[in-house]
Coordinates of C-alpha atoms and ligand atoms in Angstrom, one line a residue:
M186 CA -0.1 -0.1 0.1
A187 CA 1.7 3.2 -1.2
L188 CA 1.4 6.1 1.2
Y189 CA 0.4 9.4 0.4
L190 CA 2.8 12.0 1.7
P191 CA 1.3 15.6 2.4
T192 CA 2.8 18.8 2.6
L193 CA 2.4 20.0 6.1
S194 CA 2.9 24.0 7.4
D195 CA 2.7 25.8 10.2
G196 CA 4.3 29.4 10.1
P197 CA 7.9 29.4 8.8
V198 CA 8.0 25.5 9.0
T199 CA 6.9 23.1 6.2
V200 CA 7.2 19.5 5.9
R201 CA 7.3 17.9 2.5
P202 CA 8.0 14.8 0.5
V203 CA 11.4 14.2 -0.3
R204 CA 12.4 13.9 -3.9
V205 CA 15.1 12.7 -6.0
R206 CA 16.0 16.1 -7.3
D207 CA 16.7 17.0 -3.7
A208 CA 19.8 15.0 -3.5
R209 CA 22.3 17.5 -4.4
A210 CA 21.0 20.2 -1.7
L211 CA 20.5 17.6 0.6
E212 CA 24.1 16.1 0.4
R213 CA 25.3 19.8 0.6
E214 CA 23.8 20.2 3.9
L215 CA 24.8 16.7 5.1
L216 CA 28.5 17.3 4.3
D217 CA 28.4 20.9 5.6
N218 CA 27.0 19.7 8.9
R219 CA 29.4 16.5 9.4
A220 CA 30.6 17.3 12.7
W221 CA 27.2 18.5 13.8
L222 CA 25.4 15.4 12.8
R223 CA 27.8 12.6 12.8
Q224 CA 27.4 11.7 16.7
W225 CA 23.7 11.1 16.3
E226 CA 23.7 9.2 12.7
A227 CA 22.5 5.8 12.4
T228 CA 25.3 3.5 10.9
N229 CA 25.7 0.2 9.3
P230 CA 26.7 -2.4 12.3
N231 CA 28.1 -4.5 9.2
G232 CA 30.9 -1.9 8.4
P233 CA 31.3 1.5 6.8
S234 CA 28.4 2.4 3.9
G235 CA 29.1 4.9 1.4
F236 CA 27.6 8.4 1.1
D237 CA 25.0 8.0 -1.5
T238 CA 22.4 10.5 -1.3
R239 CA 20.6 9.9 -4.5
G240 CA 20.5 6.1 -3.3
S241 CA 19.2 6.7 0.2
I242 CA 16.4 9.1 -1.3
R243 CA 15.5 6.0 -3.6
A244 CA 15.5 3.6 -0.9
L245 CA 13.4 5.8 1.4
L246 CA 10.8 6.3 -1.7
A247 CA 10.6 2.5 -2.2
N248 CA 10.2 2.0 1.4
S249 CA 7.3 4.6 1.4
R250 CA 5.7 2.9 -1.7
A251 CA 5.8 -0.3 0.3
G252 CA 3.9 1.5 2.9
H253 CA 6.6 1.2 5.5
G254 CA 7.9 4.7 5.5
M255 CA 7.2 8.5 5.1
P256 CA 10.3 10.6 4.0
F257 CA 9.7 14.2 4.5
I258 CA 12.1 17.2 4.0
I259 CA 11.9 20.0 6.6
E260 CA 11.7 23.6 5.3
Y261 CA 12.5 26.8 7.3
E262 CA 11.1 29.9 5.4
G263 CA 11.4 27.9 2.3
Q264 CA 15.0 26.6 2.8
L265 CA 15.7 22.9 3.1
A266 CA 16.7 22.7 6.7
G267 CA 16.7 19.0 7.3
Q268 CA 14.7 15.7 7.4
L269 CA 12.0 13.9 9.4
N270 CA 11.5 10.3 8.6
V271 CA 8.5 8.3 9.9
S272 CA 9.8 4.5 9.7
S273 CA 8.9 0.9 10.8
I274 CA 5.1 1.7 10.2
S275 CA 3.1 -1.4 11.0
Y276 CA -0.7 -1.7 10.7
G277 CA -3.3 -3.9 12.3
S278 CA -3.1 -4.5 15.9
L279 CA 0.1 -2.6 16.7
S280 CA -0.7 0.4 14.0
S281 CA 2.6 2.1 15.3
A282 CA 5.5 4.0 13.8
T283 CA 8.8 5.6 14.7
I284 CA 9.9 9.2 13.9
G285 CA 13.6 10.3 13.3
Y286 CA 14.9 13.7 12.5
W287 CA 17.6 16.4 12.1
V288 CA 18.2 19.9 11.1
S289 CA 21.2 21.7 10.1
E290 CA 23.1 23.7 12.5
R291 CA 22.1 27.2 11.4
F292 CA 18.5 26.2 11.6
A293 CA 18.8 24.9 15.2
G294 CA 16.7 26.3 18.1
K295 CA 13.9 27.8 15.9
N296 CA 11.6 25.2 16.7
A297 CA 11.6 23.6 13.5
T298 CA 12.0 20.2 14.3
P299 CA 9.1 20.2 17.4
T300 CA 6.8 21.8 14.7
A301 CA 7.6 19.1 12.1
V302 CA 7.2 16.4 14.3
A303 CA 3.9 17.7 15.7
L304 CA 2.5 18.1 12.3
V305 CA 3.7 14.8 11.2
T306 CA 2.3 12.8 14.1
D307 CA -1.0 14.6 13.6
H308 CA -1.2 13.5 10.2
C309 CA -0.2 10.0 11.1
F310 CA -2.9 9.9 13.9
F311 CA -5.8 11.6 12.3
T312 CA -5.3 10.8 8.5
V313 CA -3.5 7.5 8.0
G314 CA -5.0 6.3 11.6
L315 CA -2.0 5.0 13.3
H316 CA -2.3 4.6 16.9
R317 CA 1.1 5.2 18.4
M318 CA 4.2 7.1 17.5
E319 CA 7.6 6.5 19.2
I320 CA 10.7 8.6 19.4
C321 CA 14.0 7.2 20.5
I322 CA 16.8 9.4 21.8
R323 CA 20.4 8.8 23.2
P324 CA 20.8 9.9 26.7
E325 CA 23.4 12.4 25.7
N326 CA 21.3 14.2 23.1
K327 CA 19.9 17.1 25.4
P328 CA 18.5 19.0 22.4
S329 CA 16.4 16.2 21.3
L330 CA 15.6 15.6 24.5
R331 CA 14.2 19.2 24.5
V332 CA 11.9 18.4 21.3
V333 CA 10.1 15.4 23.3
E334 CA 9.8 17.5 26.4
K335 CA 8.4 20.3 24.3
L336 CA 5.6 18.0 23.0
G337 CA 4.8 15.9 25.8
F338 CA 5.9 12.6 24.3
R339 CA 5.6 10.4 27.2
Y340 CA 8.9 8.4 28.6
E341 CA 8.4 4.9 28.1
G342 CA 12.1 3.5 29.1
L343 CA 15.7 2.8 28.6
R344 CA 16.5 0.4 25.5
R345 CA 20.0 -0.8 26.1
R346 CA 22.3 -0.9 23.1
Y347 CA 19.5 -0.5 20.9
I348 CA 20.3 1.2 18.0
H349 CA 23.6 1.3 16.0
I350 CA 24.7 5.0 15.9
N351 CA 28.2 6.7 15.0
G352 CA 29.8 3.2 14.8
D353 CA 28.4 1.2 17.9
W354 CA 25.2 0.1 19.6
R355 CA 24.0 3.0 21.7
D356 CA 21.5 3.1 24.5
H357 CA 18.4 5.0 23.9
F358 CA 15.5 6.6 26.0
C359 CA 12.2 5.8 24.2
F360 CA 9.1 8.1 24.5
A361 CA 6.0 7.6 22.6
L362 CA 2.3 9.0 22.2
V363 CA -1.1 7.2 21.7
V364 CA -3.9 9.1 19.8
E365 CA -6.2 9.0 22.8
E366 CA -3.6 11.1 24.8
V367 CA -3.9 13.7 22.1
R368 CA -7.4 14.1 20.8
Q369 CA -7.0 18.1 20.0
G370 CA -3.8 17.1 18.1
V371 CA -0.1 17.4 19.1
L372 CA 0.5 20.8 17.5
R373 CA -2.8 22.4 19.1
R374 CA -2.0 21.1 22.5
W375 CA 1.6 22.4 22.4
K376 CA 0.4 25.9 21.0
D377 CA -2.2 26.0 23.9
G378 CA 0.2 25.3 26.1
A379 CA -1.6 22.3 27.5
V380 CA 1.3 19.7 27.4
P381 CA 1.3 17.9 30.6
A382 CA 4.4 18.3 32.7
L383 CA 6.9 16.0 33.5
V384 CA 5.8 13.3 31.1
A385 CA 8.9 13.0 29.4
Q386 CA 11.1 13.2 32.7
R387 CA 13.2 10.1 33.0
P388 CA 13.4 8.5 36.4
E389 CA 16.9 8.9 38.1
V390 CA 17.0 5.0 38.1
D391 CA 17.3 5.1 34.2
V392 CA 19.4 8.2 34.2
R393 CA 22.0 6.5 36.4
A394 CA 21.6 3.1 34.4
A395 CA 22.5 4.9 31.0
E396 CA 25.5 6.3 32.6
H397 CA 26.9 2.8 32.9
P398 CA 27.5 0.7 29.6
L399 CA 25.7 -2.6 29.5
P400 CA 28.5 -5.3 30.1
V401 CA 29.2 -7.2 27.0
I402 CA 30.4 -10.4 26.4
K403 CA 33.0 -10.4 23.6
Ligands
COA726 C1 18.0 17.5 17.8 C2 17.4 18.6 17.0 C3 16.9 17.8 15.7 C4 16.6 19.3 17.6 O1 16.1 20.3 16.4 P1 15.6 22.0 16.7 O2 14.9 22.3 15.7 O3 16.7 22.7 16.9 O4 14.6 21.8 17.8 P2 14.2 23.0 18.9 O5 14.3 24.3 17.9 O6 13.3 22.8 19.6 O7 15.7 23.1 20.0 C5 15.7 22.1 20.9 C6 16.7 22.4 21.7 O8 18.0 22.7 21.0 C7 18.9 23.5 22.0 N1 19.4 24.7 20.9 C8 19.1 25.8 20.6 N2 19.9 26.3 19.7 C9 20.9 25.5 19.6 C10 22.0 25.7 19.0 N3 22.4 26.5 18.0 N4 23.0 24.5 19.0 C11 22.9 23.2 19.8 N5 21.6 23.2 20.7 C12 20.4 24.3 20.6 C13 18.3 24.2 22.9 O9 18.3 23.5 24.2 C14 16.7 23.9 22.4 O10 15.7 23.8 23.5 P3 15.1 25.1 23.9 O11 14.1 25.5 22.7 O12 14.2 24.8 25.1 O13 16.0 26.4 24.5 C15 18.7 19.2 16.3 O14 19.6 19.8 17.1 C16 19.6 18.2 15.4 O15 19.3 18.2 14.2 N6 20.6 17.7 15.8 C17 21.6 16.8 15.3 C18 21.2 15.6 14.8 C19 20.3 14.8 15.9 O16 20.5 14.9 17.0 N7 19.0 14.5 15.6 C20 18.2 13.8 16.6 C21 18.5 12.1 16.8 S1 17.4 11.4 17.8

């Protein structure tokens, strides 16, 4: 089932479907922001993979045609600012998906990402009909933790060595929303100042645990 990819806007922020012709501009942003992005980038556990922006856009679009993902560009005042990908979409009794994102350093701190996440989450809930949206973040990633705090994604737990990032398996804090929590919509709730306090807060026991790597047997 191919997924319809909408264009969604709020103020200076637009999310729109990625296109193959974005490859050149996207590659420039990715290269110019290497130092900014590398620490948080998903990597291949089976060794280095080449830098092929056109190929990865094609793979994202094929995944979307198969109904498994929704690849978006984040624009700020009409300029390409970053990417937001909905992935691992499952239907039926799970009806769930995961969100990942980045913006270039020069667009940081302008609420581009929380706005994009709110727009896309609302689309997934109220148009696609998904039930649960998840975001997983490395414990060290304070700016990204602010994104889920602002929008009131609820803390669900610590997943040890969960995603291969920047060359190794990394712990992640996981957050989620189910549609019943946000009947008014994620964007509306945030704009109305109605996000419940502390739902994204991590308990001390998980914060402490994440400070100590899981012992691994070689
Ligand atoms: C995490 C990230 C997507 C946040 O996007 P954003 O659009 O800047 O989000 P916000 O505008 O809500 O800013 C979030 C926090 O970043 C911090 N921040 C603001 N400007 C910043 C800057 N120039 N540099 C670093 N951090 C900054 C602030 O703490 C801000 O919180 P505040 O608004 O309460 O002050 C972005 O920092 C990024 O792309 N980082 C690199 C890739 C990455 O971490 N991806 C996410 C992996 S889970």
